[in-house]
Short mmCIF file of C-alpha atoms and ligand atoms in Angstrom, two decimals:
data_model
loop_
_atom_site.label_atom_id
_atom_site.label_comp_id
_atom_site.label_asym_id
_atom_site.label_seq_id
_atom_site.Cartn_x
_atom_site.Cartn_y
_atom_site.Cartn_z
CA MET A 1 2.39 70.57 -13.32
CA ILE A 2 0.12 69.14 -10.66
CA ALA A 3 -2.42 68.28 -13.33
CA GLY A 4 0.23 66.41 -15.31
CA VAL A 5 1.62 64.45 -12.38
CA VAL A 6 -1.85 63.57 -11.08
CA GLY A 7 -2.88 62.47 -14.57
CA LEU A 8 0.23 60.35 -14.97
CA GLY A 9 -0.18 58.87 -11.49
CA ALA A 10 -3.80 57.93 -12.16
CA GLY A 11 -2.86 56.28 -15.46
CA LEU A 12 0.04 54.34 -14.00
CA ALA A 13 -2.07 53.23 -11.04
CA VAL A 14 -4.84 51.90 -13.28
CA ALA A 15 -2.23 50.16 -15.44
CA GLU A 16 -0.81 48.47 -12.32
CA LEU A 17 -4.29 47.32 -11.35
CA ALA A 18 -4.93 45.94 -14.83
CA ALA A 19 -1.55 44.17 -14.76
CA GLY A 20 -2.51 42.68 -11.41
CA LEU A 21 -5.87 41.45 -12.71
CA LEU A 22 -4.54 40.05 -15.99
CA SER A 23 -1.92 37.63 -14.79
CA GLY A 24 1.13 37.61 -17.02
CA ALA A 25 0.62 41.08 -18.48
CA PRO A 26 3.55 43.27 -17.45
CA SER A 27 2.99 46.73 -15.99
CA PRO A 28 4.12 49.31 -18.57
CA VAL A 29 6.67 50.87 -16.17
CA VAL A 30 8.31 47.50 -15.73
CA ALA A 31 8.29 46.84 -19.48
CA VAL A 32 9.87 50.22 -20.20
CA GLY A 33 12.52 49.70 -17.51
CA GLN A 34 13.32 46.29 -18.96
CA THR A 35 13.56 47.70 -22.48
CA VAL A 36 15.92 50.39 -21.23
CA ILE A 37 18.11 47.68 -19.70
CA ASP A 38 18.19 45.66 -22.92
CA GLY A 39 18.76 48.68 -25.13
CA ALA A 40 21.26 50.54 -22.93
CA PRO A 41 24.74 50.88 -24.37
CA PRO A 42 27.03 48.17 -23.02
CA ALA A 43 29.36 50.73 -21.43
CA LEU A 44 26.48 52.13 -19.37
CA LYS A 45 25.45 48.67 -18.24
CA ASP A 46 28.98 47.77 -17.24
CA TRP A 47 29.21 51.04 -15.35
CA ALA A 48 25.91 50.38 -13.57
CA ILE A 49 26.92 46.88 -12.51
CA SER A 50 30.31 47.93 -11.19
CA ASN A 51 29.28 51.22 -9.58
CA LEU A 52 25.74 50.58 -8.42
CA GLY A 53 26.10 46.83 -7.96
CA THR A 54 22.87 45.29 -6.87
CA ALA A 55 21.27 48.75 -6.44
CA ASN A 56 21.23 49.27 -10.21
CA LYS A 57 17.57 48.32 -10.56
CA PRO A 58 16.07 50.69 -7.93
CA VAL A 59 18.21 53.46 -9.46
CA LEU A 60 16.82 52.65 -12.90
CA LEU A 61 13.27 52.63 -11.53
CA ALA A 62 13.80 56.02 -9.88
CA GLY A 63 15.28 57.35 -13.14
CA THR A 64 12.30 56.11 -15.16
CA VAL A 65 9.88 57.78 -12.73
CA ILE A 66 11.82 61.08 -12.79
CA VAL A 67 11.76 61.20 -16.60
CA LEU A 68 8.04 60.39 -16.64
CA VAL A 69 7.25 63.06 -14.03
CA ALA A 70 9.18 65.65 -16.04
CA ILE A 71 7.29 64.84 -19.25
CA ALA A 72 3.97 64.72 -17.42
CA SER A 73 4.64 68.14 -15.87
CA VAL A 74 5.04 69.62 -19.34
CA ALA A 75 1.77 68.00 -20.39
CA GLY A 76 0.06 69.42 -17.30
CA VAL A 77 1.29 72.94 -17.98
CA LEU A 78 0.01 72.71 -21.54
CA ALA A 79 -3.36 71.33 -20.44
CA VAL A 80 -3.98 74.07 -17.90
CA GLY A 81 -2.66 76.70 -20.30
CA GLY A 82 -5.47 75.96 -22.71
CA ARG A 83 -3.66 73.52 -24.94
CA ARG A 84 -5.33 70.34 -23.86
CA ARG A 85 -4.92 68.72 -27.29
CA HIS A 86 -1.15 68.98 -27.01
CA ALA A 87 -1.26 67.54 -23.52
CA ILE A 88 -3.34 64.59 -24.70
CA THR A 89 -0.91 64.02 -27.55
CA ILE A 90 2.00 63.82 -25.12
CA ALA A 91 0.08 61.32 -22.98
CA GLY A 92 -0.57 59.32 -26.15
CA LEU A 93 3.12 59.32 -27.02
CA ILE A 94 4.04 58.05 -23.55
CA GLY A 95 1.44 55.34 -24.08
CA VAL A 96 2.95 54.37 -27.43
CA VAL A 97 6.40 54.05 -25.84
CA GLY A 98 4.82 51.80 -23.19
CA LEU A 99 3.09 49.69 -25.84
CA LEU A 100 6.27 49.25 -27.86
CA ALA A 101 8.11 48.20 -24.70
CA VAL A 102 5.39 45.72 -23.69
CA LEU A 103 5.27 44.18 -27.16
CA SER A 104 9.05 43.89 -27.43
CA ARG A 105 9.24 41.55 -24.43
CA PRO A 106 10.13 38.00 -25.53
CA THR A 107 7.21 36.72 -23.46
CA SER A 108 4.71 39.20 -24.89
CA SER A 109 1.26 38.33 -26.14
CA PRO A 110 -1.40 40.62 -27.64
CA GLY A 111 -3.45 40.77 -24.41
CA HIS A 112 -0.49 42.39 -22.67
CA VAL A 113 -1.30 45.73 -24.27
CA VAL A 114 -4.43 46.11 -22.11
CA PRO A 115 -2.86 47.71 -18.98
CA THR A 116 -1.01 50.28 -21.09
CA ILE A 117 -4.04 51.22 -23.18
CA VAL A 118 -6.36 51.52 -20.18
CA GLY A 119 -3.73 53.50 -18.25
CA THR A 120 -3.12 55.88 -21.14
CA ALA A 121 -6.83 56.50 -21.56
CA VAL A 122 -7.14 57.37 -17.87
CA THR A 123 -4.22 59.81 -18.08
CA MET A 124 -5.81 61.47 -21.09
CA GLY A 125 -9.15 61.72 -19.30
CA VAL A 126 -7.62 63.36 -16.24
CA LEU A 127 -5.63 65.82 -18.35
CA TRP A 128 -8.87 66.77 -20.10
CA TRP A 129 -11.00 67.06 -17.02
CA LEU A 130 -8.77 68.60 -14.33
CA PRO A 131 -8.27 71.95 -16.10
CA THR A 132 -12.07 72.37 -16.22
CA ARG A 133 -11.98 72.48 -12.41
CA LEU A 134 -10.22 75.83 -12.56
CA VAL A 135 -13.28 78.08 -12.54
CA PRO A 136 -12.84 81.71 -13.57
CA ILE A 137 -14.12 84.13 -10.92
CA ALA A 138 -16.56 86.58 -12.39
CA PRO A 139 -15.91 90.26 -11.57
CA VAL A 140 -18.00 91.28 -8.59
CA GLU A 141 -20.51 94.03 -9.16
CA VAL A 142 -19.98 96.96 -6.82
CA ASP A 143 -23.50 97.72 -5.70
CA ARG A 144 -22.89 98.99 -2.20
CA ILE A 145 -20.72 101.77 -1.05
CA ASP A 146 -19.10 99.64 1.70
CA ALA A 147 -18.48 96.67 -0.53
CA GLU A 148 -15.12 95.00 -0.54
CA PRO A 149 -12.99 96.27 -3.38
CA VAL A 150 -13.40 94.30 -6.57
CA GLY A 151 -10.73 91.60 -6.68
CA PRO A 152 -8.83 91.04 -9.85
CA MET A 153 -10.46 88.55 -12.09
CA GLY A 154 -8.84 85.21 -11.18
CA LEU A 155 -9.37 81.50 -10.95
CA ASP A 156 -11.09 79.57 -8.25
CA ARG A 157 -8.54 76.85 -7.61
CA ARG A 158 -10.46 75.01 -4.90
CA GLY A 159 -12.25 72.63 -7.25
CA PHE A 160 -8.99 71.87 -8.99
CA PHE A 161 -7.16 71.04 -5.77
CA ARG A 162 -10.04 68.96 -4.47
CA GLY A 163 -10.18 67.04 -7.74
CA SER A 164 -6.40 66.54 -7.76
CA ALA A 165 -6.34 65.34 -4.18
CA ALA A 166 -9.20 62.90 -4.78
CA ILE A 167 -7.58 61.48 -7.88
CA GLY A 168 -4.18 61.32 -6.14
CA VAL A 169 -5.56 59.38 -3.17
CA GLY A 170 -7.56 57.13 -5.46
CA ALA A 171 -4.49 56.47 -7.60
CA ALA A 172 -2.38 55.52 -4.57
CA ALA A 173 -5.06 53.04 -3.45
CA VAL A 174 -5.64 51.57 -6.90
CA GLY A 175 -1.91 51.35 -7.65
CA GLY A 176 -1.22 49.73 -4.28
CA LEU A 177 -3.95 47.18 -4.89
CA GLY A 178 -2.47 46.49 -8.33
CA ARG A 179 1.00 45.84 -6.89
CA LEU A 180 -0.55 43.58 -4.26
CA LEU A 181 -2.41 41.56 -6.89
CA GLN A 182 0.77 41.25 -8.95
CA ALA A 183 2.68 39.98 -5.93
CA ARG A 184 -0.09 37.52 -5.09
CA SER A 185 -0.02 35.98 -8.54
CA ALA A 186 3.73 35.33 -8.07
CA ILE A 187 5.19 31.92 -7.23
CA GLY A 188 5.95 32.68 -3.56
CA ASP A 189 3.36 30.27 -2.15
CA GLU A 190 4.26 27.54 -4.58
CA ARG A 191 7.93 27.79 -3.69
CA ALA A 192 7.24 27.83 0.03
CA THR A 193 5.36 24.54 -0.16
CA LEU A 194 7.47 22.81 -2.82
CA LEU A 195 8.91 19.51 -1.64
CA LEU A 196 12.11 18.41 -3.28
CA PRO A 197 13.61 14.92 -3.21
CA GLY A 198 16.79 14.73 -1.15
CA PRO A 199 20.08 14.42 -2.99
CA GLY A 200 21.45 10.89 -3.45
CA GLU A 201 24.66 11.66 -1.59
CA PRO A 202 24.46 14.82 0.54
CA ALA A 203 27.41 17.18 0.18
CA THR A 204 29.55 17.57 3.27
CA LEU A 205 32.10 20.15 4.35
CA PRO A 206 35.42 19.39 5.99
CA ALA A 207 35.44 20.53 9.61
CA ASP A 208 38.10 23.15 8.88
CA ALA A 209 36.27 24.84 5.99
CA GLU A 210 35.58 27.57 8.54
CA ILE A 211 38.93 28.55 10.02
CA GLY A 212 37.11 30.21 12.89
CA VAL A 213 38.52 33.72 12.65
CA ASP A 214 36.13 36.60 13.32
CA GLY A 215 35.35 38.82 10.37
CA LEU A 216 36.11 36.30 7.64
CA THR A 217 33.54 35.73 4.93
CA THR A 218 31.59 32.59 5.83
CA PHE A 219 32.38 29.57 3.67
CA VAL A 220 28.73 29.18 2.66
CA THR A 221 27.01 32.36 1.54
CA PRO A 222 23.43 32.52 2.91
CA ASN A 223 20.82 32.82 0.14
CA ASP A 224 19.69 36.24 1.34
CA ASP A 225 23.25 37.60 1.12
CA PHE A 226 24.07 36.02 -2.22
CA PHE A 227 24.89 38.59 -4.91
CA ARG A 228 22.35 38.93 -7.68
CA ILE A 229 23.27 39.91 -11.23
CA ASP A 230 20.96 39.65 -14.21
CA THR A 231 19.25 41.75 -16.84
CA ALA A 232 15.73 41.07 -15.52
CA PHE A 233 14.04 44.27 -14.29
CA THR A 234 11.47 42.28 -12.37
CA VAL A 235 12.22 38.77 -11.22
CA PRO A 236 10.64 36.25 -13.61
CA GLN A 237 7.95 34.16 -11.90
CA VAL A 238 8.02 30.69 -13.37
CA SER A 239 5.76 28.01 -11.93
CA THR A 240 6.99 24.41 -11.83
CA ASP A 241 3.69 23.55 -13.60
CA ASP A 242 4.63 25.64 -16.62
CA TRP A 243 8.37 25.02 -16.61
CA ARG A 244 9.75 23.04 -19.55
CA LEU A 245 13.30 22.48 -20.72
CA ARG A 246 13.66 21.95 -24.43
CA ILE A 247 16.94 20.46 -25.66
CA HIS A 248 17.45 20.79 -29.39
CA GLY A 249 19.86 21.80 -32.16
CA MET A 250 22.79 19.49 -32.91
CA VAL A 251 21.36 16.47 -31.08
CA ASP A 252 20.22 12.99 -32.14
CA ARG A 253 16.78 13.51 -30.70
CA GLU A 254 15.13 16.63 -29.40
CA ILE A 255 13.81 16.25 -25.85
CA GLU A 256 11.56 18.21 -23.58
CA LEU A 257 11.61 17.80 -19.81
CA SER A 258 8.98 18.85 -17.29
CA PHE A 259 9.85 19.70 -13.69
CA ALA A 260 8.51 16.28 -12.63
CA ASP A 261 10.82 14.63 -15.20
CA LEU A 262 13.75 16.49 -13.68
CA LEU A 263 12.83 15.38 -10.15
CA ASP A 264 12.68 11.76 -11.34
CA ARG A 265 16.33 11.87 -12.33
CA PRO A 266 19.25 11.13 -10.01
CA GLN A 267 20.11 14.18 -7.92
CA ILE A 268 23.53 15.25 -6.74
CA GLU A 269 24.53 17.98 -4.32
CA ARG A 270 27.75 20.03 -4.52
CA TYR A 271 29.34 23.09 -2.97
CA ILE A 272 30.25 25.39 -5.85
CA THR A 273 31.52 28.97 -5.90
CA ILE A 274 30.06 31.18 -8.62
CA SER A 275 31.30 34.61 -9.59
CA CYS A 276 30.56 37.44 -11.96
CA VAL A 277 32.92 38.61 -14.67
CA SER A 278 32.14 42.19 -13.61
CA ASN A 279 33.60 41.62 -10.15
CA GLU A 280 36.41 44.08 -9.42
CA VAL A 281 39.51 42.99 -7.54
CA GLY A 282 38.32 42.86 -3.92
CA GLY A 283 34.64 42.96 -4.94
CA GLY A 284 31.60 41.10 -3.65
CA LEU A 285 30.11 39.57 -6.82
CA VAL A 286 31.09 36.07 -5.75
CA GLY A 287 29.51 33.52 -3.43
CA THR A 288 29.44 29.86 -2.49
CA ALA A 289 26.33 27.74 -2.10
CA ARG A 290 25.35 24.10 -1.77
CA TRP A 291 23.58 23.37 -5.03
CA GLN A 292 21.37 20.36 -5.66
CA GLY A 293 20.33 19.24 -9.10
CA VAL A 294 20.67 16.95 -12.05
CA ARG A 295 23.90 16.51 -13.95
CA LEU A 296 23.74 18.45 -17.17
CA ALA A 297 25.85 15.74 -18.83
CA ASP A 298 23.19 13.08 -18.07
CA VAL A 299 20.45 15.09 -19.73
CA LEU A 300 22.65 15.90 -22.73
CA ARG A 301 23.55 12.23 -23.08
CA ASP A 302 19.85 11.37 -23.46
CA ALA A 303 19.56 13.87 -26.28
CA GLY A 304 22.73 12.57 -27.94
CA VAL A 305 25.05 15.50 -28.62
CA ASP A 306 26.50 15.71 -32.13
CA PRO A 307 30.32 15.52 -31.77
CA ALA A 308 30.58 18.63 -33.97
CA ALA A 309 28.60 20.75 -31.47
CA GLU A 310 30.87 23.30 -29.76
CA GLN A 311 28.57 25.68 -27.95
CA LEU A 312 25.75 24.97 -25.53
CA VAL A 313 23.41 27.95 -25.79
CA SER A 314 21.04 28.22 -22.84
CA ARG A 315 18.07 30.54 -22.92
CA SER A 316 16.02 31.80 -20.00
CA ILE A 317 12.28 32.51 -19.90
CA ASP A 318 12.98 36.23 -20.43
CA GLY A 319 15.02 35.64 -23.57
CA TRP A 320 18.50 36.14 -22.06
CA THR A 321 21.10 33.84 -23.62
CA CYS A 322 24.36 32.31 -22.51
CA GLY A 323 27.01 30.36 -24.44
CA THR A 324 28.91 27.60 -22.65
CA PRO A 325 31.60 25.37 -24.18
CA VAL A 326 30.04 21.92 -24.67
CA GLU A 327 33.12 20.35 -23.07
CA ALA A 328 32.49 22.24 -19.80
CA ALA A 329 29.10 20.52 -19.59
CA THR A 330 30.39 17.06 -20.50
CA ASP A 331 34.02 16.75 -19.30
CA GLY A 332 33.06 15.17 -16.00
CA ARG A 333 32.87 18.30 -13.87
CA ASP A 334 29.77 18.85 -11.74
CA ALA A 335 27.83 20.99 -14.21
CA LEU A 336 24.26 21.09 -12.90
CA LEU A 337 20.70 21.90 -13.74
CA ALA A 338 20.16 23.10 -10.18
CA ILE A 339 16.84 23.15 -8.35
CA ALA A 340 17.99 23.87 -4.79
CA MET A 341 20.35 26.33 -3.14
CA ASN A 342 21.56 25.72 0.41
CA GLY A 343 18.82 23.18 1.03
CA GLU A 344 15.87 25.24 -0.22
CA PRO A 345 14.18 25.51 -3.61
CA LEU A 346 16.04 28.16 -5.60
CA PRO A 347 14.99 31.66 -4.52
CA ASP A 348 13.15 33.36 -7.41
CA ARG A 349 15.99 35.90 -7.68
CA HIS A 350 18.40 33.05 -8.23
CA GLY A 351 16.48 31.29 -10.99
CA TYR A 352 13.48 29.41 -9.59
CA PRO A 353 12.63 26.74 -10.49
CA VAL A 354 15.76 25.66 -12.45
CA ARG A 355 19.11 27.25 -13.27
CA MET A 356 22.47 26.16 -14.57
CA VAL A 357 25.60 26.04 -12.42
CA VAL A 358 28.91 25.11 -14.06
CA PRO A 359 32.05 25.11 -11.89
CA GLY A 360 34.91 27.16 -13.27
CA LEU A 361 33.12 29.57 -15.61
CA PHE A 362 31.91 33.10 -14.95
CA GLY A 363 28.15 33.46 -14.55
CA TYR A 364 27.53 35.15 -17.89
CA VAL A 365 28.76 32.06 -19.78
CA SER A 366 27.37 29.36 -17.51
CA ALA A 367 24.84 30.21 -14.83
CA THR A 368 21.55 30.74 -16.68
CA LYS A 369 18.67 31.34 -14.28
CA TRP A 370 15.04 30.51 -15.15
CA VAL A 371 16.52 28.29 -17.87
CA THR A 372 14.02 26.90 -20.38
CA GLU A 373 16.03 25.95 -23.43
CA LEU A 374 19.34 24.31 -24.32
CA GLU A 375 20.49 24.48 -27.91
CA LEU A 376 23.56 22.66 -29.18
CA THR A 377 25.33 24.67 -31.85
CA THR A 378 28.71 26.03 -32.98
CA TRP A 379 30.55 29.19 -31.88
CA ASP A 380 30.16 30.70 -35.34
CA ALA A 381 26.43 30.15 -35.47
CA PHE A 382 25.41 32.18 -32.42
CA ASP A 383 26.61 35.02 -30.17
CA ALA A 384 25.07 34.93 -26.69
CA TYR A 385 23.75 38.06 -24.93
CA TRP A 386 26.98 39.62 -23.63
CA VAL A 387 29.26 38.72 -26.55
CA PRO A 388 28.17 41.42 -29.02
CA ARG A 389 28.30 43.79 -26.05
CA GLY A 390 32.06 43.39 -25.86
CA TRP A 391 32.59 40.54 -23.39
CA ALA A 392 34.69 37.51 -24.22
CA GLU A 393 33.12 34.45 -25.84
CA ARG A 394 34.82 32.24 -23.25
CA GLY A 395 34.92 33.12 -19.57
CA PRO A 396 36.94 30.80 -17.32
CA VAL A 397 37.11 32.13 -13.75
CA LYS A 398 40.45 33.78 -13.00
CA THR A 399 42.47 33.06 -9.86
CA MET A 400 41.54 35.72 -7.33
CA THR A 401 42.24 36.51 -3.68
CA ARG A 402 40.19 38.87 -1.53
CA ILE A 403 41.28 40.38 1.78
CA ASP A 404 38.28 40.62 4.13
CA ARG A 405 40.21 41.72 7.18
CA PRO A 406 41.68 44.04 8.11
CA ARG A 407 39.05 46.33 6.64
CA VAL A 408 40.17 49.12 4.34
CA GLY A 409 41.27 52.12 6.43
CA SER A 410 40.75 50.35 9.76
CA SER A 411 42.85 51.02 12.86
CA HIS A 412 44.16 48.30 15.11
CA GLY A 413 45.75 48.10 18.50
CA ASP A 414 49.31 46.98 18.92
CA GLY A 415 49.87 43.21 19.03
CA VAL A 416 48.52 40.54 16.68
CA VAL A 417 46.48 41.65 13.66
CA ASP A 418 44.43 38.93 11.95
CA ILE A 419 44.73 39.10 8.19
CA GLY A 420 42.44 36.87 6.17
CA GLY A 421 39.90 36.39 3.44
CA VAL A 422 38.89 34.05 0.65
CA ALA A 423 40.65 32.91 -2.52
CA TRP A 424 39.23 31.07 -5.50
CA ALA A 425 40.39 29.49 -8.73
CA VAL A 426 37.17 27.61 -9.36
CA HIS A 427 37.67 24.10 -10.78
CA ARG A 428 41.47 24.38 -10.57
CA GLY A 429 41.53 24.77 -6.80
CA VAL A 430 43.69 26.93 -4.58
CA SER A 431 46.92 25.31 -3.36
CA ALA A 432 48.41 28.27 -1.49
CA VAL A 433 47.71 31.86 -0.46
CA GLU A 434 50.49 34.32 0.24
CA ILE A 435 50.48 37.84 1.63
CA ARG A 436 53.05 40.57 1.83
CA LEU A 437 53.15 43.64 3.98
CA ASP A 438 54.55 46.92 2.72
CA ASP A 439 56.30 45.29 -0.27
CA GLY A 440 58.12 42.87 2.02
CA PRO A 441 58.66 39.16 1.31
CA TRP A 442 55.70 36.91 0.44
CA VAL A 443 54.54 34.87 3.42
CA GLU A 444 52.44 31.71 3.17
CA CYS A 445 49.10 31.72 5.00
CA GLU A 446 47.06 29.09 6.82
CA LEU A 447 44.34 27.60 4.57
CA GLY A 448 40.86 26.39 5.41
CA GLY A 449 39.65 23.02 4.14
CA VAL A 450 37.59 22.58 0.97
CA PRO A 451 35.13 19.95 -0.24
CA SER A 452 36.56 20.09 -3.79
CA ASP A 453 38.45 22.30 -6.26
CA ASP A 454 35.16 23.96 -7.15
CA THR A 455 34.93 26.30 -4.17
CA TRP A 456 36.74 29.20 -2.67
CA ARG A 457 38.95 28.71 0.34
CA GLN A 458 39.35 30.69 3.53
CA TRP A 459 42.87 31.83 4.40
CA HIS A 460 44.36 33.51 7.43
CA HIS A 461 47.61 34.85 8.85
CA ARG A 462 48.32 36.13 12.35
CA TRP A 463 50.62 39.08 11.98
CA ASP A 464 52.75 40.39 14.83
CA ALA A 465 52.00 43.95 13.94
CA THR A 466 54.36 46.89 14.02
CA PRO A 467 52.89 50.36 14.60
CA GLY A 468 52.36 52.59 11.58
CA ASP A 469 50.45 52.74 8.28
CA HIS A 470 50.55 49.52 6.31
CA VAL A 471 49.51 47.99 3.01
CA VAL A 472 48.77 44.28 2.78
CA GLU A 473 48.54 42.47 -0.57
CA ALA A 474 47.43 38.90 -1.20
CA ARG A 475 47.73 36.40 -4.03
CA ALA A 476 46.87 32.75 -4.55
CA VAL A 477 48.47 29.83 -6.31
CA ASP A 478 46.03 27.61 -8.18
CA GLY A 479 45.89 23.82 -8.13
CA SER A 480 48.21 23.52 -11.11
CA GLY A 481 50.89 25.60 -9.37
CA GLU A 482 50.21 28.76 -11.38
CA VAL A 483 50.66 31.96 -9.36
CA GLN A 484 47.89 34.54 -9.65
CA PRO A 485 49.05 37.15 -12.20
CA SER A 486 49.95 40.54 -10.72
CA GLU A 487 49.37 42.86 -13.67
CA PRO A 488 46.14 44.76 -12.94
CA ARG A 489 43.34 44.43 -15.51
CA PRO A 490 39.75 45.72 -15.45
CA PRO A 491 36.76 43.34 -15.57
CA ALA A 492 36.15 43.80 -19.31
CA PRO A 493 36.40 41.74 -21.44
CA ASP A 494 37.14 38.53 -19.53
CA GLY A 495 37.43 39.24 -15.79
CA ALA A 496 39.50 41.47 -13.50
CA GLN A 497 43.04 40.53 -12.61
CA GLY A 498 45.60 41.74 -10.09
CA TYR A 499 46.24 41.76 -6.37
CA HIS A 500 43.84 43.09 -3.77
CA ARG A 501 45.62 45.72 -1.61
CA VAL A 502 44.30 46.96 1.73
CA ARG A 503 45.63 49.93 3.70
CA PHE A 504 45.27 49.92 7.46
CA THR A 505 46.85 51.42 10.53
CA VAL A 506 48.37 49.91 13.65
CA ASN A 507 48.43 52.33 16.56
CA ALA A 508 51.47 52.51 18.76
N1 MTE B 1 18.34 34.50 -17.02
C1 MTE B 1 19.50 35.06 -16.68
N2 MTE B 1 20.43 34.31 -16.06
C2 MTE B 1 21.61 34.85 -15.69
C3 MTE B 1 21.89 36.20 -15.97
C4 MTE B 1 20.89 36.99 -16.62
O1 MTE B 1 21.06 38.17 -16.89
N3 MTE B 1 19.70 36.38 -16.94
N4 MTE B 1 23.10 36.73 -15.57
C5 MTE B 1 24.20 35.81 -15.34
C6 MTE B 1 25.31 36.44 -14.64
S1 MTE B 1 26.15 37.65 -15.49
C7 MTE B 1 25.72 36.05 -13.40
S2 MTE B 1 27.14 36.66 -12.73
C8 MTE B 1 24.97 35.05 -12.63
C9 MTE B 1 24.68 35.54 -11.23
O2 MTE B 1 23.91 34.60 -10.54
P1 MTE B 1 23.17 35.03 -9.20
O3 MTE B 1 22.37 36.26 -9.51
O4 MTE B 1 22.35 33.87 -8.77
O5 MTE B 1 24.26 35.34 -8.20
O6 MTE B 1 23.73 34.76 -13.26
C10 MTE B 1 23.80 34.53 -14.63
N5 MTE B 1 22.53 34.06 -15.08
MO1 MO B 2 27.91 38.26 -14.29
#
């Protein structure tokens, strides 16, 4: 087993180094992980997003490594047991899986096979060589009367362990260097030094956007705390030098924009709340940022959209696709090709250098990160990524209210208990938030200010608490006067529905 794991480790390490030296070639582990994500049954993906949240990728990585270690152990046992050919065959099969994964990436090119081939060859070499380090001990001749008794014929394992340790240490160093080189070739430096033009009219917040109650979610979500959802196993690294946006399909004239072209256009800045269709009632897959960018409608106008076009299909560098109603991009709302988030260039996790942000639609039908292509088409002509996987073609954000305090299961002293949170009905606005305690009457809450209908809203109520165990529920009324529906529904296929309920205790 040691032989197998050492062989695998050496191969993977060399593959990482090759991936680091050949910029753009993915490491085979990453390619396999990504292929697993794309090929996983939709139910498993939904489960991973709702139960593992943002941790779904490290869990997948750990899973991939465990499976590989198990297979490699089998190969090692075979190699040491005298069946080196079988062991080499297994290594070859792992290599083939890696190659298929690498080549199935939408960004693949023939040179990308190099890390996998070199890595596989190294694994095969180690599996061949390490067993030869187990040297049989020849029976000792008994030529003296006081000689030690003849030991059973065995194996001298010292050479094997020395060889394994040397290869293991070497692999750790080589693999580490490979990861370092891969990180260095990323766009971190470029992003850190990128200068963006200021927005024409800076967005401002009303003074009461923050109600000023401890424990409430802040109105603006800091970039580092912003939820991340996407199907990319490693974050795509797209340089502004290479970035292009191609607009084609049902348009009068196809256009292609460079990053410089985008910067030359008028910029606007808006606070917009975005949320994920997978968010459960009370969940954290929602956030608000100050986005700066170019109006999508302006760019589309230049291309001249055919009036018969219904669906705006956006495609990211990694091949992910998203279908947005054309009217959402052109009906006057602040649909953006965004380049900045809370005053900084987009973080790479959030779509550097350019992403879409469309107020009022769930992320999977509007918020394409690393966007490189816009295609005008019809609904019949194309199903975007999540649609064949069971999610609705259209995804307007549902009215939702989250209770952030009191915390679930918390205990409070007698007196006033602050109850509060955030509510959103993006692009319709929130006109009221109501709570009720223990199935009592609905009570209207204090609301924070908002810059527009496109953001969430803080809400708060000071409750003169009575001792005992309590349940608080909250609901919002949207800008058109529609009360948030109470009937609970799961996230699939078009977003969770129902009231967030929080149990807490007030001590006597
Ligand atoms: N390229 C790409 N963009 C994507 C996705 C994706 O998988 N790939 N996921 C979308 C989904 S489902 C959501 S909810 C939002 C989340 O945006 P965030 O990660 O910046 O919070 O990104 C959207 N944009
Ligand atoms: Mo999402």
